Tab-separated table of C-alpha atoms in Angstrom:
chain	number	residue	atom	x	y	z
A	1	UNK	CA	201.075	158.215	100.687
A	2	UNK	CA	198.151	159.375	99.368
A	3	UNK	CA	198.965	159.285	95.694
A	4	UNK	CA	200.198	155.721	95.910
A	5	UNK	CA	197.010	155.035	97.743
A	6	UNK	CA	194.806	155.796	95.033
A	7	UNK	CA	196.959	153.576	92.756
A	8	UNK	CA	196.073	150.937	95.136
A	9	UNK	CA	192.481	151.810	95.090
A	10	UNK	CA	192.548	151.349	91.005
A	11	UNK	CA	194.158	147.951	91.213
A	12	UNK	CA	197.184	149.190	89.823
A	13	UNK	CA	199.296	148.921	92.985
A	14	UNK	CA	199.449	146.215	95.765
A	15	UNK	CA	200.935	146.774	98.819
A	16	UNK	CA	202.583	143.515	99.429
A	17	UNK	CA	204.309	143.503	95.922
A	18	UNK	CA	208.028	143.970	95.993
A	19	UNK	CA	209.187	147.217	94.929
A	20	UNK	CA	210.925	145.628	92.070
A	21	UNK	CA	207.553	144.841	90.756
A	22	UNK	CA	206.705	148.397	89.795
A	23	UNK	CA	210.843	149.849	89.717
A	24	UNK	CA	212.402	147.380	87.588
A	25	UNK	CA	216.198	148.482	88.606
A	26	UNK	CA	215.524	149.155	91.861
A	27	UNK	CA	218.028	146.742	93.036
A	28	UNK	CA	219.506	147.154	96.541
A	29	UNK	CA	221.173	143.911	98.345
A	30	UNK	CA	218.011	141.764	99.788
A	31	UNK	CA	218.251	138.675	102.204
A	32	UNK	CA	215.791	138.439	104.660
A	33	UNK	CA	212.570	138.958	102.009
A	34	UNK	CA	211.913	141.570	99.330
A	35	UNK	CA	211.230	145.466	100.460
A	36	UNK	CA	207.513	145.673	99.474
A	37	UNK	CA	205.528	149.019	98.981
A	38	UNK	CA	203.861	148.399	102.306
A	39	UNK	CA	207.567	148.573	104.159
A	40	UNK	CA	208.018	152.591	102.307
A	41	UNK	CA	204.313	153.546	103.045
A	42	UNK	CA	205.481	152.586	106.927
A	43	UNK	CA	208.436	153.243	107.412
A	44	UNK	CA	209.681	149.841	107.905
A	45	UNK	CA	211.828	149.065	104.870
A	46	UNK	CA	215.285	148.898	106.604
A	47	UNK	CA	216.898	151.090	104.050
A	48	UNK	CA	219.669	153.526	104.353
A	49	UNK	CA	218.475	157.700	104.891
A	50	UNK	CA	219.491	159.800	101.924
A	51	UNK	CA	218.431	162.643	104.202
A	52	UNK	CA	220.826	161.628	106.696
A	53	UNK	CA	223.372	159.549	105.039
A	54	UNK	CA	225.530	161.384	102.921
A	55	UNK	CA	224.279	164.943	102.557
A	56	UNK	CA	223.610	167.760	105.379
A	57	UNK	CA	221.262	170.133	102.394
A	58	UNK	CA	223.357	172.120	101.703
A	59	UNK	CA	225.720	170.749	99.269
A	60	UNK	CA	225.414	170.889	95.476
A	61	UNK	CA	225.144	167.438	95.123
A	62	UNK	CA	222.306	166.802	97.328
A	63	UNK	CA	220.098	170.381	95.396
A	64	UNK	CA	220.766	168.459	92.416
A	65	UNK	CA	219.801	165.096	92.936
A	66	UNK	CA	216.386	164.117	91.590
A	67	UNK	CA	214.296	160.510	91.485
A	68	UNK	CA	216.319	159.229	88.874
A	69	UNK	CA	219.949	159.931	90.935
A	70	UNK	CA	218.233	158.760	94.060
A	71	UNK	CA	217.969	155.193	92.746
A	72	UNK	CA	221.734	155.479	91.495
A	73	UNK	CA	222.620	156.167	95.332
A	74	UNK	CA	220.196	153.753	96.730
A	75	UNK	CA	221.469	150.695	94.818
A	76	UNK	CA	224.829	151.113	95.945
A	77	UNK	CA	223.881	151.324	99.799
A	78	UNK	CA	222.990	148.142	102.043
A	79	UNK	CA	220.241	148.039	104.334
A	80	UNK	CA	220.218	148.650	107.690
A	81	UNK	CA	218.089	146.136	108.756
A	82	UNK	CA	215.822	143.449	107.592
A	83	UNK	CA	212.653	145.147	106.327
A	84	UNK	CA	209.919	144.658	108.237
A	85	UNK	CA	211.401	144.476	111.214
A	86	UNK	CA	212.271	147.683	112.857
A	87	UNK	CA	210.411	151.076	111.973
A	88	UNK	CA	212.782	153.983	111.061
A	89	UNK	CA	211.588	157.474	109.723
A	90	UNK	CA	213.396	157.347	106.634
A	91	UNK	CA	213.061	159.837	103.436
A	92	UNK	CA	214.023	157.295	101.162
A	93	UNK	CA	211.017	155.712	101.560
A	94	UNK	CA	208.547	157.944	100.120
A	95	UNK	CA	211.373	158.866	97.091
A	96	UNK	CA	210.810	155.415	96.161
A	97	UNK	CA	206.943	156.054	96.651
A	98	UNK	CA	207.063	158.795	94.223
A	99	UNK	CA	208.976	157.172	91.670
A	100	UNK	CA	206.725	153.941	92.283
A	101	UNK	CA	204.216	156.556	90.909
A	102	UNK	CA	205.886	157.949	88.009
A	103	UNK	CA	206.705	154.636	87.016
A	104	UNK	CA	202.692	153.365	87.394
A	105	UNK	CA	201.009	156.266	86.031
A	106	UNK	CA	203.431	157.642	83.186
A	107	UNK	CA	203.147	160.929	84.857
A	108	UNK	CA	205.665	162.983	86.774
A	109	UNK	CA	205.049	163.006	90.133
A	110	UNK	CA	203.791	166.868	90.350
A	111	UNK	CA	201.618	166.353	87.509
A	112	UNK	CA	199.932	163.294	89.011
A	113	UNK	CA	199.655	164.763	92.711
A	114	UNK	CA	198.058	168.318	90.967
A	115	UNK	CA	195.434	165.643	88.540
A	116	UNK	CA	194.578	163.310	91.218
A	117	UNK	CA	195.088	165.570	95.079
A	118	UNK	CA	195.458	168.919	94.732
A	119	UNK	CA	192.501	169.301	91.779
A	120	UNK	CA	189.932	167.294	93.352
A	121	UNK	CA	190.330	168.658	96.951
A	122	UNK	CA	189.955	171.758	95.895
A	123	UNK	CA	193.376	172.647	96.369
A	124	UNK	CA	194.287	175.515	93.856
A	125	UNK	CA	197.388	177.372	95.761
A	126	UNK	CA	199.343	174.100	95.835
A	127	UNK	CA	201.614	172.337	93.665
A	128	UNK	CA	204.919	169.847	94.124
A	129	UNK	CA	208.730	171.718	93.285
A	130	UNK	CA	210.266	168.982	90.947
A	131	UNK	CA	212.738	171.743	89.178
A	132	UNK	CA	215.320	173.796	90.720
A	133	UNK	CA	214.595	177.616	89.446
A	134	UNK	CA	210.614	177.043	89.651
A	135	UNK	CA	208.985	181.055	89.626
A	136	UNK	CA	205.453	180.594	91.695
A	137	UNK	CA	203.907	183.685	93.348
A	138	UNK	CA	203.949	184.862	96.821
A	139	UNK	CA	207.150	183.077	98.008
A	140	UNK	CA	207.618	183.150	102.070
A	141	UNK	CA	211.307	183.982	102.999
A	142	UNK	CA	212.734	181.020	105.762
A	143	UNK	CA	214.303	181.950	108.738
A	144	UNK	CA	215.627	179.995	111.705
A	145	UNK	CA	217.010	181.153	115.369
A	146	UNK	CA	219.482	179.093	117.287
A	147	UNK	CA	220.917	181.856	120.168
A	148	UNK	CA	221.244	184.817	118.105
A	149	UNK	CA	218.956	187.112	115.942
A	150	UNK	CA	216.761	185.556	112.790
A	151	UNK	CA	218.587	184.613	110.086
A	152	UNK	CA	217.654	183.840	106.589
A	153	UNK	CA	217.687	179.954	106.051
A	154	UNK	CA	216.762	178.200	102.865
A	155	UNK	CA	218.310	175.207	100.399
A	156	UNK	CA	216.799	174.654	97.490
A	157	UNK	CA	215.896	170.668	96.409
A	158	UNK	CA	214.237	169.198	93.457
A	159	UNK	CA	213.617	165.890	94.972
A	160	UNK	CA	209.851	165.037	95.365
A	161	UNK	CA	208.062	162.614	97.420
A	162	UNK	CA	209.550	163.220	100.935
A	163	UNK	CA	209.023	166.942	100.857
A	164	UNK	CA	208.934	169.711	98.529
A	165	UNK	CA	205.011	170.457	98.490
A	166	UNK	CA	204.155	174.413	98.457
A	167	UNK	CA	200.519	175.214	99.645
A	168	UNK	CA	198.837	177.314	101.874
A	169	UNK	CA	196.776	177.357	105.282
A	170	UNK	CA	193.600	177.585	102.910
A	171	UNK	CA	194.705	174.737	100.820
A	172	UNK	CA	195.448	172.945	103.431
A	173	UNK	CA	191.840	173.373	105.265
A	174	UNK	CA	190.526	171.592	101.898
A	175	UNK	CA	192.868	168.747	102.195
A	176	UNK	CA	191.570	168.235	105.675
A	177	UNK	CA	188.121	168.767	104.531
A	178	UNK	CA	189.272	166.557	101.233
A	179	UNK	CA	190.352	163.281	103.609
A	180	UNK	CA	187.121	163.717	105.457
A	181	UNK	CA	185.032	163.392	102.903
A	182	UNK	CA	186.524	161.040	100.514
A	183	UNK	CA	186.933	163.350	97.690
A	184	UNK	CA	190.475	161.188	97.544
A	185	UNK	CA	190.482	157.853	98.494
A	186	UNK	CA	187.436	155.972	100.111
A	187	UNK	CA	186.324	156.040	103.742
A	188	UNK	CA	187.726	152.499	103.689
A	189	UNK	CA	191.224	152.863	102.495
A	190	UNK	CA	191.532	156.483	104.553
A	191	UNK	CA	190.476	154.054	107.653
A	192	UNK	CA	193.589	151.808	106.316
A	193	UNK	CA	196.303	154.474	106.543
A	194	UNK	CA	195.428	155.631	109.419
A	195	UNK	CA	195.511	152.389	111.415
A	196	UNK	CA	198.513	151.047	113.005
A	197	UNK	CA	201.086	149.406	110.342
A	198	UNK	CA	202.042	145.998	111.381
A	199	UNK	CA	206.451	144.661	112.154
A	200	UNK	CA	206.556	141.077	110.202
A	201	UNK	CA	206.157	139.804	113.754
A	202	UNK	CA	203.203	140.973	114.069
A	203	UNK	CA	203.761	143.999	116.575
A	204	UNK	CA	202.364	147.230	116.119
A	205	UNK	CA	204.567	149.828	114.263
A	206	UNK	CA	205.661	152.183	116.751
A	207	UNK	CA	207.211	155.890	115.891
A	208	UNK	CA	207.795	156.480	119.571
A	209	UNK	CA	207.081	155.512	123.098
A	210	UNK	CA	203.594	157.324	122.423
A	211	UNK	CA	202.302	156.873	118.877
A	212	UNK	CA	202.407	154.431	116.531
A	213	UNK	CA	202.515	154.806	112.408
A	214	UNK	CA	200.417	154.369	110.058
A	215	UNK	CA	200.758	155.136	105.821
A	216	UNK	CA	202.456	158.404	106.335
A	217	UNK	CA	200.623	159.741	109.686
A	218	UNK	CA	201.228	159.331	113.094
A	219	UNK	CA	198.365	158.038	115.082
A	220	UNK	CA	197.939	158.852	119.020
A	221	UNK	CA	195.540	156.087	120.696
A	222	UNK	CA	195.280	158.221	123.633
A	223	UNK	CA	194.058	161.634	122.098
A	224	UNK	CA	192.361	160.299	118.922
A	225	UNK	CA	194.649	162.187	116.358
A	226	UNK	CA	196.265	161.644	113.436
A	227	UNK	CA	199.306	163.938	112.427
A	228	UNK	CA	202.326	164.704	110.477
A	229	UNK	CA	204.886	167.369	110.553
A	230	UNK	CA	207.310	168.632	107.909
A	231	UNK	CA	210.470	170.928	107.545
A	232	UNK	CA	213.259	172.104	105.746
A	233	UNK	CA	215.468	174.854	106.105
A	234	UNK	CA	213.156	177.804	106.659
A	235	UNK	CA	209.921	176.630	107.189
A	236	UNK	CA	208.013	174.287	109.748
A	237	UNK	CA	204.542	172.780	109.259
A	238	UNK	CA	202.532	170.002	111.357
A	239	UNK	CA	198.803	168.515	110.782
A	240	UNK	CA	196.456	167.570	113.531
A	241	UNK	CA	193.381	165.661	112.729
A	242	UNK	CA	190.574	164.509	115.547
A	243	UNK	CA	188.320	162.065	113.585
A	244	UNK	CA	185.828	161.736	116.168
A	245	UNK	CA	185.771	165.836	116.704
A	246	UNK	CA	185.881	166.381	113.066
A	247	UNK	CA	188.261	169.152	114.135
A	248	UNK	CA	191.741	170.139	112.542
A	249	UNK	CA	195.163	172.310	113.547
A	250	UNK	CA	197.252	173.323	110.874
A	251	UNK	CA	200.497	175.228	111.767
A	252	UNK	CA	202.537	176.416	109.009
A	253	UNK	CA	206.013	178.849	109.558
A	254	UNK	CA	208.291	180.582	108.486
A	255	UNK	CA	210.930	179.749	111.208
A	256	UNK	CA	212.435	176.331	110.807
A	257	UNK	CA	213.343	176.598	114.806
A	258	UNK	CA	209.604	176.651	115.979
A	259	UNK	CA	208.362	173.384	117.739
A	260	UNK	CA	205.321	173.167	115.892
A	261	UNK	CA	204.101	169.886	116.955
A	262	UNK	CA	204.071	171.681	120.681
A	263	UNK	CA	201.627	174.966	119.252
A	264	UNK	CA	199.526	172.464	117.311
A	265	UNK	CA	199.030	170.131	120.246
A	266	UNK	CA	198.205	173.420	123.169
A	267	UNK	CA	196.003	174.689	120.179
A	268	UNK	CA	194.688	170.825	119.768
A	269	UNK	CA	193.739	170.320	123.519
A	270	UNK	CA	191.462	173.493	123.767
A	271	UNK	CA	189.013	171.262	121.681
């Protein structure tokens, strides 16, 4: 979200632009209006879950397929629902973000993430897996336990966008500290993303009974926070941001089976 944010900041993105207006052949059935960047950023694009569609992460196919083979599937799926209409967490969404991105800035989408992210937030154990067989140091080994002893659990992917960023605790102090202090984006357009999004009817974009959705985090009214969690097979992570506190919980594992929206939220309410 971030990336495509400070596309928007140069002008060279607009958020109520149809996709097809920066992915030329991005060309899934539309009726109700066109899916604009604004309906991937929040999650309200009605389009189907490559995540959850077709593949369970295991399969060949799905290690294999990459931002260009993504589209390929995408145009031959129909929507869901009208876009704008109903929010669903969807991975598609921010594979079209980082392709939006490639397309925009001529770069690949782990060269443009370490150039304009990871380099100016200080972020110098981080970097974005775009190639199956990648060699980095200090590799963590995934596990996972479901009523039985821990048991190794991993799948490799190539796909970017959704997933697939490597970092560390440390790193990921300085991306907190990064977003506070608008070493990124601005004040203003970090305000932006993490404000409600808004249904075509004019309704708040809800992720659950709870919170509502920004660009990419999930915003809690009632305890001032901003969050986001992430998995795969093998690890867990989750982000927990108190504006007003300036304080921040990051939890990152190596078991894909710990709840670690629950550990950062006890660790959260100390504060």
């Amino acid at each position: 979200a971030v990336a495509v944010l400070t596309l928007v900041e140069s002008g060279k993105v607009k958020l109520d632009e149809p996709v097809t207006a920066y992915i030329k052949d991005f060309a899934v059935k539309e009726e109700e209006r066109a899916v604009t960047v604004r309906d991937l950023l929040q999650m309200t694009s009605g389009l189907v879950d490559y995540s959850t569609a077709d593949w369970d992460g295991r399969e060949k196919e799905f290690s294999q397929l990459n931002l260009a083979s993504h589209l390929e599937w995408v145009n031959d799926t129909e929507p869901t629902d009208a876009p704008g209409t109903k929010f669903h967490y969807n991975n598609t969404n921010y594979a079209l973000l980082a392709q939006i991105v490639e397309r925009v800035s001529g770069k690949s989408f782990s060269q443009y993430m370490k150039e304009k992210v990871f380099t100016p937030a200080g972020m110098t154990s981080s970097f974005v897996v775009d190639k199956l067989g990648m060699k980095y140091e200090n590799p963590v080994t995934g596990y996972k336990n479901e009523k039985a002893p821990f048991v190794k659990s991993f799948s490799p992917v190539q796909m970017p966008g959704d997933g697939n960023v490597y970092s560390t605790i440390e790193d990921m102090a300085a991306w907190a500290n990064a977003m506070r202090t608008n070493k990124i984006i601005s004040a203003k357009t970090r305000a932006m993303a993490w404000s409600a999004g808004k249904l075509d009817d004019g309704k708040a974009v809800m992720y659950d009974d709870v919170e509502t959705y920004g660009f990419g985090w999930k915003l809690n009214a009632a305890k001032k926070s901003v969050s986001h969690s992430g998995s795969w097979y093998g690890t867990a992570a989750y982000f927990l941001h108190y504006p007003e506190l300036d304080d921040t919980v990051i939890v990152l594992s190596n078991n894909e089976s710990l709840d670690v929206a629950a550990l950062a939220g006890e660790i959260g309410d100390l504060f």
